[in-house]
XYZ file of C-alpha atoms in Angstrom:
230
model
C 121.134 60.044 152.292
C 119.308 62.997 150.528
C 117.441 63.763 153.326
C 120.460 65.059 155.293
C 119.341 68.847 154.983
C 116.471 68.470 157.161
C 119.249 67.682 160.089
C 120.528 71.436 159.164
C 116.839 72.720 159.870
C 115.995 70.736 162.891
C 118.954 70.803 165.221
C 119.123 68.639 168.264
C 122.610 69.505 169.884
C 122.068 66.358 171.918
C 122.097 64.399 168.819
C 125.449 62.721 167.660
C 124.053 62.809 164.109
C 122.802 66.315 164.008
C 126.151 67.589 165.601
C 128.097 65.213 163.066
C 126.111 67.023 159.992
C 127.297 70.346 161.150
C 131.012 69.120 161.506
C 131.292 67.065 158.306
C 129.379 70.275 156.409
C 132.200 72.586 157.843
C 135.103 70.546 156.858
C 133.876 70.380 153.635
C 133.400 73.878 152.900
C 136.506 74.758 154.692
C 138.150 72.147 152.476
C 137.087 74.053 149.383
C 138.066 77.411 150.818
C 141.666 76.151 151.638
C 141.883 74.295 148.260
C 141.207 77.615 146.593
C 143.813 79.559 148.437
C 146.464 76.991 147.645
C 145.408 77.009 144.094
C 145.507 80.747 143.891
C 148.972 80.914 145.532
C 150.335 78.362 143.232
C 148.761 79.942 140.282
C 150.305 83.458 141.054
C 153.844 81.622 141.380
C 153.539 80.310 137.876
C 152.085 83.683 136.504
C 149.183 81.776 134.988
C 146.253 83.509 133.216
C 142.601 82.802 134.718
C 139.637 84.035 133.380
C 137.221 86.129 136.026
C 134.148 87.926 135.106
C 134.562 87.527 131.274
C 138.185 89.031 131.466
C 141.685 87.916 131.714
C 143.465 88.706 134.678
C 146.910 87.505 136.248
C 146.766 84.887 138.770
C 148.578 87.188 140.954
C 145.667 89.455 141.715
C 143.122 86.278 142.168
C 142.521 85.495 145.831
C 145.951 87.683 146.629
C 144.213 89.439 149.444
C 142.445 86.256 150.716
C 146.046 84.624 151.575
C 146.153 86.305 154.935
C 143.165 83.839 155.588
C 145.167 80.923 154.605
C 146.391 80.156 158.148
C 143.126 80.535 159.996
C 141.478 78.203 157.519
C 143.909 75.735 158.340
C 143.848 75.738 162.002
C 139.874 75.616 161.657
C 140.316 72.979 158.938
C 142.374 70.781 161.464
C 139.911 71.014 164.079
C 137.056 70.103 161.884
C 139.019 67.477 160.384
C 139.444 65.829 163.835
C 135.540 66.029 164.378
C 134.973 64.490 160.875
C 137.338 61.463 161.840
C 135.753 60.733 165.163
C 132.198 61.452 164.374
C 131.676 57.778 163.018
C 133.230 56.563 165.881
C 130.938 58.605 168.487
C 127.590 57.833 166.393
C 128.262 54.060 166.524
C 129.334 54.185 170.206
C 126.069 55.864 171.058
C 124.345 52.413 170.315
C 125.119 51.249 174.058
C 123.150 47.913 173.453
C 125.680 46.991 170.703
C 128.557 45.207 172.409
C 130.881 45.555 169.604
C 130.362 49.466 168.778
C 129.944 50.304 172.539
C 133.423 49.455 173.710
C 135.237 51.390 176.382
C 138.788 52.554 176.308
C 140.810 50.277 178.584
C 137.726 49.549 180.593
C 137.002 53.458 181.024
C 133.066 53.886 180.596
C 133.442 57.653 179.887
C 135.835 57.221 177.165
C 134.302 55.229 173.932
C 136.990 53.159 172.300
C 136.076 53.717 168.319
C 136.372 57.488 168.192
C 140.147 56.882 169.140
C 140.612 54.189 166.684
C 138.928 56.044 163.868
C 140.938 59.116 164.588
C 144.155 57.402 164.344
C 143.240 55.409 161.387
C 141.908 58.598 159.636
C 145.523 60.238 160.289
C 147.130 57.245 159.100
C 145.264 57.056 155.650
C 144.973 60.530 155.335
C 148.744 60.845 155.338
C 148.863 57.791 153.135
C 146.775 59.493 150.388
C 148.791 62.679 150.710
C 152.000 61.103 149.970
C 150.432 59.262 146.819
C 149.877 62.525 145.390
C 153.234 63.955 146.577
C 155.349 60.802 146.097
C 157.702 62.792 143.482
C 158.034 65.938 145.508
C 161.584 65.433 147.090
C 162.437 63.879 150.456
C 159.763 62.629 152.144
C 161.246 60.279 154.692
C 160.125 62.329 157.787
C 156.401 61.750 156.513
C 157.055 58.258 155.866
C 158.201 57.842 159.785
C 155.131 59.519 160.912
C 153.102 57.031 159.084
C 154.962 54.283 160.300
C 154.303 55.195 163.831
C 150.626 55.695 163.125
C 150.421 52.374 161.900
C 152.185 50.942 164.759
C 149.663 52.712 166.778
C 147.036 51.358 165.070
C 148.297 47.883 165.308
C 148.157 48.568 169.174
C 144.633 50.074 169.328
C 143.260 46.927 167.034
C 145.078 44.578 169.502
C 143.179 46.092 172.595
C 140.010 46.102 170.553
C 140.307 42.177 169.812
C 141.195 41.816 173.522
C 138.297 44.103 174.780
C 135.165 42.124 172.975
C 133.950 38.481 172.208
C 136.294 36.813 169.899
C 133.366 35.964 167.994
C 133.238 39.300 166.478
C 136.179 38.599 164.075
C 134.837 35.066 163.119
C 132.398 33.978 160.398
C 131.507 36.136 157.266
C 133.788 39.131 158.105
C 136.885 37.228 159.371
C 138.661 37.062 155.745
C 138.034 41.065 155.505
C 139.536 41.779 159.218
C 142.532 39.095 158.978
C 143.457 39.660 155.445
C 142.127 43.495 154.417
C 142.633 45.241 157.862
C 145.459 43.478 159.709
C 147.297 42.073 156.470
C 146.970 44.579 153.552
C 146.457 47.412 155.960
C 148.738 47.356 158.541
C 151.625 44.409 158.712
C 152.754 44.409 154.974
C 152.899 48.267 154.710
C 154.736 48.345 158.106
C 157.278 45.875 156.680
C 157.420 47.509 153.466
C 158.016 50.912 155.070
C 160.896 49.539 157.239
C 162.207 48.144 153.807
C 162.133 51.272 151.917
C 163.799 53.464 154.492
C 166.538 51.295 155.310
C 167.452 50.175 151.868
C 166.462 53.802 150.529
C 163.739 52.683 148.306
C 160.781 54.235 147.231
C 157.822 52.513 147.931
C 155.244 54.987 148.802
C 152.781 54.050 145.958
C 152.133 50.247 147.054
C 152.696 51.183 150.917
C 150.316 54.007 150.981
C 147.765 52.539 148.563
C 147.430 49.320 150.877
C 147.048 51.614 153.875
C 144.255 53.517 152.458
C 142.789 50.308 151.406
C 143.429 48.962 154.802
C 141.597 52.081 156.324
C 138.362 51.586 154.115
C 138.218 48.027 155.281
C 138.540 48.436 158.644
C 135.432 50.985 158.524
C 133.530 48.472 156.552
C 134.288 45.776 158.866
C 133.491 47.748 162.093
C 130.024 49.205 160.663
C 128.920 45.606 159.403
C 130.312 43.377 162.086
C 128.357 45.170 164.655
C 125.138 44.613 162.420
C 125.686 40.984 162.232
C 125.760 40.087 166.022
């Protein structure tokens, strides 16, 4: 992993890994910049004092001129986030000799399945992680409903994957991780609790979103390691 910088010096635009390094690096840089812009805006509203070049200045003057770049950075961040979310899927799908990783979407050879699955899963887990940090920030019903839709879409995609490959991939040593970690904890239980929370007006953000994040991690672990076992 510590040799990743070599991919930045030896660019091969025909390599999924080489392209992925640039995408992930770009997304990381944009995230840091956007985080600073959000912080400086919030700090300015609270009139916080910050230290800059050994002198105290008000936060209203720190980064004020950079706020015009906030929207462009956000747009670029969204594009790079899509690339980051799908990168692993494209990388695994490039191994055409692996019958689990190289799975066409609905039989369409030109459309690999894993990038689509990883994109939906990333959107769901990302929104869940955001909701965990904002669970005390007013009415989040709309965001909860969006995450429910993403969970249901992910269930559909998982079902398609199950029907598209040999059932042996979902058995053996990784079966418990898939059925309990991915399907149970990551999808079905959060979906049930989400319906319950919205209909009964109960705040179940922390348990629901926590399980969604665990399910997303379990899905990636399952896909990466199952493909190496068979």
